[in-house]
Coordinates of C-alpha atoms in Angstrom, one line a residue:
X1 CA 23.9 155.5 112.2
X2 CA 25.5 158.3 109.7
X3 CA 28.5 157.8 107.8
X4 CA 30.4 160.3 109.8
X5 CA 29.9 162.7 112.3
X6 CA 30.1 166.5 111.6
X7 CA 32.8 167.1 113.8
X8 CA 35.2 164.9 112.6
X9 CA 36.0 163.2 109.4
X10 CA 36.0 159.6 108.6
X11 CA 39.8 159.4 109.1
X12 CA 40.2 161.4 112.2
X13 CA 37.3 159.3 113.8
X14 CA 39.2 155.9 112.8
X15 CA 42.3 157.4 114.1
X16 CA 40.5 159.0 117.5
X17 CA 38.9 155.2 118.1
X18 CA 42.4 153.7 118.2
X19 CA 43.9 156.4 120.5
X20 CA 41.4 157.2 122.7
X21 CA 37.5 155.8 122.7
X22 CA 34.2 156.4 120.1
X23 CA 30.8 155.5 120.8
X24 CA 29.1 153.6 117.7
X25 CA 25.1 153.5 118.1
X26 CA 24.8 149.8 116.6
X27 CA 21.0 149.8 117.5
X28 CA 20.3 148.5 114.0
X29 CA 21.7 145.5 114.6
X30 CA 19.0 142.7 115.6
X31 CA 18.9 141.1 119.0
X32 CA 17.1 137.4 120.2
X33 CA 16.9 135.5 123.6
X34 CA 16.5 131.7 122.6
X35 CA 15.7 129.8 124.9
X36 CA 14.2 126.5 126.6
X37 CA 14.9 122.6 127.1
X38 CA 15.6 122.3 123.2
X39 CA 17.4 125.9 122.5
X40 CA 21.0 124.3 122.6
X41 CA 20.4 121.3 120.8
X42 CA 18.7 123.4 118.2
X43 CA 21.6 126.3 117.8
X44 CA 23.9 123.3 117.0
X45 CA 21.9 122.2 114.2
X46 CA 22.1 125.7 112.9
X47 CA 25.6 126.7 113.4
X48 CA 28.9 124.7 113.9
X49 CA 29.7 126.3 117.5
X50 CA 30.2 123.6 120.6
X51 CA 27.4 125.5 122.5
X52 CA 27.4 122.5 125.0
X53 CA 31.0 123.6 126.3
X54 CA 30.3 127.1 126.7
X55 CA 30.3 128.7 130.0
X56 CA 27.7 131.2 131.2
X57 CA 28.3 134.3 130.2
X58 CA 30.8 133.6 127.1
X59 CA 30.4 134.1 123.8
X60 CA 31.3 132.9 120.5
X61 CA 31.8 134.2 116.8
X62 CA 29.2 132.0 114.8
X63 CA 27.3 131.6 111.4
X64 CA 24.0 130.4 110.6
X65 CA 24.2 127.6 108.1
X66 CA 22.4 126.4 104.8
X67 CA 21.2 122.8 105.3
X68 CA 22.3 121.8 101.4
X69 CA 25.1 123.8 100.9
X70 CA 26.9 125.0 103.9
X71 CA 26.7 128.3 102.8
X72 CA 26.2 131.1 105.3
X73 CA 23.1 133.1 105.7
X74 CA 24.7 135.3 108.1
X75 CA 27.8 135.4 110.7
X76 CA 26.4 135.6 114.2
X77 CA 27.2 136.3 118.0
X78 CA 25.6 133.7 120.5
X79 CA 26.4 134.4 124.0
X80 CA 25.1 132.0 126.9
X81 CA 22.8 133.6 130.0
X82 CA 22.1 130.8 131.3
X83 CA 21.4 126.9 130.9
X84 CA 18.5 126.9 128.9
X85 CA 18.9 130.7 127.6
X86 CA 20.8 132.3 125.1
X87 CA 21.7 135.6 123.6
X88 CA 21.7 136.2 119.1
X89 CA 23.1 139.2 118.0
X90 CA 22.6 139.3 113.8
X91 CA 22.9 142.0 111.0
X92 CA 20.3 143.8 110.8
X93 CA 21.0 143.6 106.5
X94 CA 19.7 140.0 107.3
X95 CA 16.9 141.0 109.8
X96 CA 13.6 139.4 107.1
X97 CA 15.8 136.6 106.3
X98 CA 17.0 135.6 109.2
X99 CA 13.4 136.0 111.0
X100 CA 12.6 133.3 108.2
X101 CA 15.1 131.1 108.5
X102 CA 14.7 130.9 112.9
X103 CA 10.9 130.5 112.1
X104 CA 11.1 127.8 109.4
X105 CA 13.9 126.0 111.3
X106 CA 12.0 126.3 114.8
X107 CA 8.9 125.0 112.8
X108 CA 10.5 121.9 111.7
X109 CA 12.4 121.1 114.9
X110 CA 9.5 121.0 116.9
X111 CA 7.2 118.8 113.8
X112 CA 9.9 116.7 114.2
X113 CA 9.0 116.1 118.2
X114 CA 12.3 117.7 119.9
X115 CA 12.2 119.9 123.1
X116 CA 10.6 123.4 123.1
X117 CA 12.6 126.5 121.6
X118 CA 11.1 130.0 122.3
X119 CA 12.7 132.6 120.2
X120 CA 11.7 136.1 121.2
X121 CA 13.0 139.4 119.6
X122 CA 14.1 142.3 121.6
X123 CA 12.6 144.8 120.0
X124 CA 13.4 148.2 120.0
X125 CA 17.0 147.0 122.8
X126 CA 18.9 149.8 122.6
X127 CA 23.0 148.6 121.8
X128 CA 25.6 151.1 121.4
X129 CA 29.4 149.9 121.4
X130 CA 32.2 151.6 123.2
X131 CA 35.1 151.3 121.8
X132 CA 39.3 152.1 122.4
X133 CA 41.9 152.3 124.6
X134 CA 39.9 154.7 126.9
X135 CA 36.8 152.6 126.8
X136 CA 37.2 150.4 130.5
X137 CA 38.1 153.9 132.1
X138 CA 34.9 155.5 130.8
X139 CA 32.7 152.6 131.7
X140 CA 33.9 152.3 135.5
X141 CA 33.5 155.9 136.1
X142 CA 29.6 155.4 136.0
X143 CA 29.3 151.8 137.0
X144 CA 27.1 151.8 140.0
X145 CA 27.1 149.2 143.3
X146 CA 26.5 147.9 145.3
X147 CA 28.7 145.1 144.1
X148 CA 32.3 146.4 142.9
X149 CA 33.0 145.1 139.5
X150 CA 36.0 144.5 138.3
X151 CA 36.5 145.3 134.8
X152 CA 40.2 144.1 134.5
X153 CA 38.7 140.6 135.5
X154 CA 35.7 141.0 132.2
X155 CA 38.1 139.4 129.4
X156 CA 37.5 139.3 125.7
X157 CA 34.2 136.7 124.9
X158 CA 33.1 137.6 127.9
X159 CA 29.9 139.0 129.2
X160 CA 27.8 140.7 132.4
X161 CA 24.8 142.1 134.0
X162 CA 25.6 145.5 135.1
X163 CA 24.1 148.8 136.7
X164 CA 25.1 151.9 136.2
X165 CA 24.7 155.7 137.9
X166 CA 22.6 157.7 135.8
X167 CA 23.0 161.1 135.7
X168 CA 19.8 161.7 138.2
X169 CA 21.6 160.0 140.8
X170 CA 19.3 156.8 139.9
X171 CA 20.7 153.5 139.1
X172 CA 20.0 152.0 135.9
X173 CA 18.3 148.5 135.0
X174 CA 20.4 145.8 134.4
X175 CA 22.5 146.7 130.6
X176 CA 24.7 143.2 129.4
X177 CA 28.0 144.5 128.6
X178 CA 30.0 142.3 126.6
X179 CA 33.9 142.6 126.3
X180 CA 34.7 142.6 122.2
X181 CA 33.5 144.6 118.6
X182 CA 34.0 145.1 115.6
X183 CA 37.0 147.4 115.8
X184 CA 40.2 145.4 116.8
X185 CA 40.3 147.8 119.8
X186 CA 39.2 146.7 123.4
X187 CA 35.9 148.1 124.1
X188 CA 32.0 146.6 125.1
X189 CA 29.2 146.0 123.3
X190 CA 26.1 147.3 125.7
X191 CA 22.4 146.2 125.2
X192 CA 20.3 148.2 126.8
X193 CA 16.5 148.2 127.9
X194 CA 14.4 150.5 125.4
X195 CA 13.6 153.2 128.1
X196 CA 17.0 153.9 129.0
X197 CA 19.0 153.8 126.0
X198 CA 18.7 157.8 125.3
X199 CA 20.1 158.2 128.8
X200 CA 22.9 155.7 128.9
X201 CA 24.2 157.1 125.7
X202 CA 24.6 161.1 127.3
X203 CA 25.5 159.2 130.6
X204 CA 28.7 157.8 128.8
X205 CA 29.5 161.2 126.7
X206 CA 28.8 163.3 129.4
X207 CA 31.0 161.4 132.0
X208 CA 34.3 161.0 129.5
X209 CA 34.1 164.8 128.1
X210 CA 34.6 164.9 124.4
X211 CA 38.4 165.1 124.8
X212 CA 38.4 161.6 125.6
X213 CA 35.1 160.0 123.7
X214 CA 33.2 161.1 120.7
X215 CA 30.8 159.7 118.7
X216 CA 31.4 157.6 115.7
X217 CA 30.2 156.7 112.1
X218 CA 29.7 154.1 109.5
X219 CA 32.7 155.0 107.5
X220 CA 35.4 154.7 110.5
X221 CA 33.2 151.6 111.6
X222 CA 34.3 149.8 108.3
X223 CA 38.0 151.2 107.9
X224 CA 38.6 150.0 111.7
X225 CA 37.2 146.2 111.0
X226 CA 39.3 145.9 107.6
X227 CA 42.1 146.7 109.7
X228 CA 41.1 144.1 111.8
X229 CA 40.3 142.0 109.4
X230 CA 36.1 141.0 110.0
X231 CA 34.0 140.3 107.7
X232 CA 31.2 142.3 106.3
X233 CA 28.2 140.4 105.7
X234 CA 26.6 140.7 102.3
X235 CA 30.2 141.8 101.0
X236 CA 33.0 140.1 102.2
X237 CA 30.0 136.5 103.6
X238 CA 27.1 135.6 101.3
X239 CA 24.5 132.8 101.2
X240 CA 27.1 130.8 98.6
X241 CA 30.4 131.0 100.9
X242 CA 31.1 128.5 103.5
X243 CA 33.0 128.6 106.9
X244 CA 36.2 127.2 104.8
X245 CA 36.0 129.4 102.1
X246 CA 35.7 132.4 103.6
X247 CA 38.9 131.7 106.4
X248 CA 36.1 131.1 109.4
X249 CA 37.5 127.2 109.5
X250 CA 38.4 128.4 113.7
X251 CA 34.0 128.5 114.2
X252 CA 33.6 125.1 113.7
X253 CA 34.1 123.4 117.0
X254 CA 36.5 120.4 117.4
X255 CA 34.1 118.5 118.6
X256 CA 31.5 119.1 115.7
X257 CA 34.7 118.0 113.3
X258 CA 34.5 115.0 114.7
X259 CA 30.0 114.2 115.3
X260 CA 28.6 116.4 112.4
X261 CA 25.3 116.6 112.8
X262 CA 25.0 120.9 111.9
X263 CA 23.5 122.4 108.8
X264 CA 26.1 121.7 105.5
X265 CA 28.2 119.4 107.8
X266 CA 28.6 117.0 104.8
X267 CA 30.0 119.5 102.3
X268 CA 32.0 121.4 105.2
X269 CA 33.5 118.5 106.7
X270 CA 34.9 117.2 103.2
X271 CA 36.1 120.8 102.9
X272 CA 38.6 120.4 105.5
X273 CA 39.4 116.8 105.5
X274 CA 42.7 116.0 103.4
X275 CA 42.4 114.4 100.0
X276 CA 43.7 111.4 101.2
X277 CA 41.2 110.9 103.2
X278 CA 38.5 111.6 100.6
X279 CA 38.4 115.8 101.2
X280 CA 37.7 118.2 98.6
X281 CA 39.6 121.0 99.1
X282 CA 37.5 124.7 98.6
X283 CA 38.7 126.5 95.1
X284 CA 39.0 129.6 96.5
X285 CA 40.1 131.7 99.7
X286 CA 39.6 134.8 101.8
X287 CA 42.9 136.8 101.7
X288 CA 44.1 140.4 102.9
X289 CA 45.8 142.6 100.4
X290 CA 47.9 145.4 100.1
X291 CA 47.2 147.5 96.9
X292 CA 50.2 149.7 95.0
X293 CA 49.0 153.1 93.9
X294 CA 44.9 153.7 94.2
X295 CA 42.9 152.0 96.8
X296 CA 40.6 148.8 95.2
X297 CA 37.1 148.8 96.3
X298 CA 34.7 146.1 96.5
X299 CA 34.2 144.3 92.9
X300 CA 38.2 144.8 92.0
X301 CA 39.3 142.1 89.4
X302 CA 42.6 140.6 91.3
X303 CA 44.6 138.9 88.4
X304 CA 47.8 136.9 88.2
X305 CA 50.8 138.3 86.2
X306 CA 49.6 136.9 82.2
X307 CA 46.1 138.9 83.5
X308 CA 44.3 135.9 84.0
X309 CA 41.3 136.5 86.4
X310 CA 41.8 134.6 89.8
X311 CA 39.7 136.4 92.3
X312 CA 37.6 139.9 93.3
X313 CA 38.3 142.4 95.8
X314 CA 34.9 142.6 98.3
X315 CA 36.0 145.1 100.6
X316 CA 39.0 147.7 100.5
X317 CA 40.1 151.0 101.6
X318 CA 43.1 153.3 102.6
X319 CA 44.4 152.0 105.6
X320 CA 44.5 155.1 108.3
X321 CA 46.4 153.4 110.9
X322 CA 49.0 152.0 108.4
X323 CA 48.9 154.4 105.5
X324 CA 48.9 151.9 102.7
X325 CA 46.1 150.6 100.7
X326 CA 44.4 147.4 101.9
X327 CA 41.5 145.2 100.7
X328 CA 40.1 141.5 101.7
X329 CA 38.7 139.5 98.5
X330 CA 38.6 135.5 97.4
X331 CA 41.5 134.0 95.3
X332 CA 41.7 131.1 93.6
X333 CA 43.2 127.9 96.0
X334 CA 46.6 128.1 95.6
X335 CA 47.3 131.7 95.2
X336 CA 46.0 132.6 99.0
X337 CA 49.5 132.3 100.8
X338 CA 51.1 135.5 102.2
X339 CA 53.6 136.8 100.2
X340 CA 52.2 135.8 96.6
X341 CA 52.2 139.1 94.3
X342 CA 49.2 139.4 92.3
X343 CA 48.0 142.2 90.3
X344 CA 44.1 144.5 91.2
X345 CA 42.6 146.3 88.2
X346 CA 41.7 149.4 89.6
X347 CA 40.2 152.0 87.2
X348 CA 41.2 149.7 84.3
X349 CA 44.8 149.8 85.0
X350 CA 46.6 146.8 86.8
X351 CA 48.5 147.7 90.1
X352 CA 50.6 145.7 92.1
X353 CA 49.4 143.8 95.2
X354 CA 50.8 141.3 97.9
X355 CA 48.5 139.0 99.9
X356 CA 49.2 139.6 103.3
X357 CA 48.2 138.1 106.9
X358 CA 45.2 138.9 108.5
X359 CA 44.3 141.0 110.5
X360 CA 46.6 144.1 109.2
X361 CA 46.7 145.9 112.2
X362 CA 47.4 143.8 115.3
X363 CA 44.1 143.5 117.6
X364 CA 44.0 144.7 121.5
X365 CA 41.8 142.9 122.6
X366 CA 41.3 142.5 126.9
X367 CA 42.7 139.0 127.3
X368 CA 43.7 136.8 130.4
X369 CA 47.3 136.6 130.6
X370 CA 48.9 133.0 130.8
X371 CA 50.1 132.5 134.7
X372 CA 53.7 132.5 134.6
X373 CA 55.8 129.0 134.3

């Protein structure tokens, strides 16, 4: 995927995505089916998700796990299709080491006599991700029957199988569309068989008209999910930061608080226990910034007001949406509530900064509305 496209610039594309709808070809990114009688059990060893209480079809923000240290080796999407069957989504920055990590951890599981896990790569599964205000409208023009499906009722987490009307009047093989991204926008993730990906693409441009969709870079790509506050892996996640640390404390099931049993549970679990009852609290945070004067890019020094060093910016831009500088970074423990004013050597000069609530634009995301009292 380029950094931009040539008709519009890394701004205007950010801007178009949030008024009307892009098209990001995510293709790069690395897609598994893991299945069989021991697939659950194992995912839960990896990660700190309640896999056993998800629901067909839903999905859940996740990170794979160091066994020692709790650190991550990379955030994750797992999505259930079915009881013994699920669906991995990981960066494709990560692709060796996570093949690696599945094989070595698969390896063990099964020395150790647990049930059978099959991990198979879909390779060369097209995924492309539609995303904006426009995006359900420009998917249900090309949806195809004969079952009538209901996008309004496909909420945020959640996934389906659908067909859709090709532009030579065939229908297509079954694509799994899954509500969600990376932008803060509503919008779907597609995978799509290798044969039809090409065609899906131009099926989707062709049907909205490039008043309504265009494709989309790298460079909005990022500036949308700082906005939205997501992590980058290999910037703003790394092999050293755990779920705490890094503001991901919401992945780790309620259950698993309570049984353990996942990769770094020991360290983790003392992370978020209070003192008193023999925690050890993280000594530093994930924060959102907003920068005075020139935007701070990734390996900023943030500093308190004597200049003593207290954290580093990882990711940072000019905000389109809100036209103010913003950056995410790690802080020292104490200094991570909203509102504290810190200082970000940019270019060797000190400008002011306030650590601010995440995310810093408010997400859209499709979500069920609460039946009425």
């Amino acid at each position: 995927m380029p950094v931009q496209y040539s008709d519009l610039s890394v701004g205007e594309s950010h801007r178009w995505t949030r008024e009307k709808a892009s098209l990001f070809d995510v293709g790069h990114m690395v897609q598994y089916h893991i299945s069989g009688p021991g697939a659950q059990d194992l995912l839960e060893k990896l990660t700190p998700s309640g896999l056993a209480s998800l629901s067909v079809h839903q999905s859940t923000l996740s990170a794979l796990l160091h066994q020692d240290t709790g650190g991550i080796g990379d955030d994750t999407i797992i999505t259930r299709l079915g009881p013994q069957l699920f669906y991995v989504v990981t960066n494709a920055g990560c692709r060796e080491k996570d093949a690696k990590y599945f094989a070595e951890n698969i390896d063990k599981w099964h020395a150790e006599g647990n049930p059978k896990v099959e991990l198979k790569l879909l390779n060369d599964q097209g995924l492309i991700a539609l995303q904006g205000p426009m995006a359900a409208p420009i998917l249900e023009r090309v949806l195809a029957g004969p079952e009538v499906v209901d996008l309004k009722q496909l909420y945020f987490g959640q996934s389906k199988f659908l067909k859709l009307r090709l532009a030579s009047g065939e229908t297509s093989d079954d694509v799994l569309a899954s509500r969600g991204g990376y932008t803060g926008e509503d919008g779907f993730e597609i995978s799509i068989p290798p044969q039809q990906t090409v065609a899906i693409t131009e099926l989707l441009l062709h049907a909205a008209g490039s008043d309504h969709l265009r494709l989309a870079g790298l460079g909005a790509r990022d500036s949308l999910r700082l906005e939205a506050g997501m992590c980058l892996y290999g910037h703003d996640l790394d092999d050293s930061t755990t779920p705490v640390e890094a503001g991901l404390s919401w992945i780790i099931a309620k259950e698993r608080r309570q049984t353990g049993g996942f990769n770094g549970s020991d360290v983790i679990l003392k992370q978020l226990a209070p003192a008193s009852k023999g925690g050890s609290a993280v000594s530093r945070r994930r924060i959102g910034l907003v920068v005075e004067g020139a935007p701070a890019r990734e390996g900023a020094e943030i500093v308190d007001a004597d200049g003593n060093a207290i954290g580093k910016v990882t990711s940072g831009c000019p905000s389109p949406t809100l036209g103010k500088n913003i950056a995410m970074g790690y802080i020292k423990h104490g200094q991570h509530k909203a509102g504290t004013e810190v200082f970000v050597v940019v270019r060797g000069k000190r400008r002011r900064a306030v650590v601010t609530k995440m995310p810093f634009v408010p997400s859209k995301y499709w979500k069920a509305r609460a039946a009425p009292a």
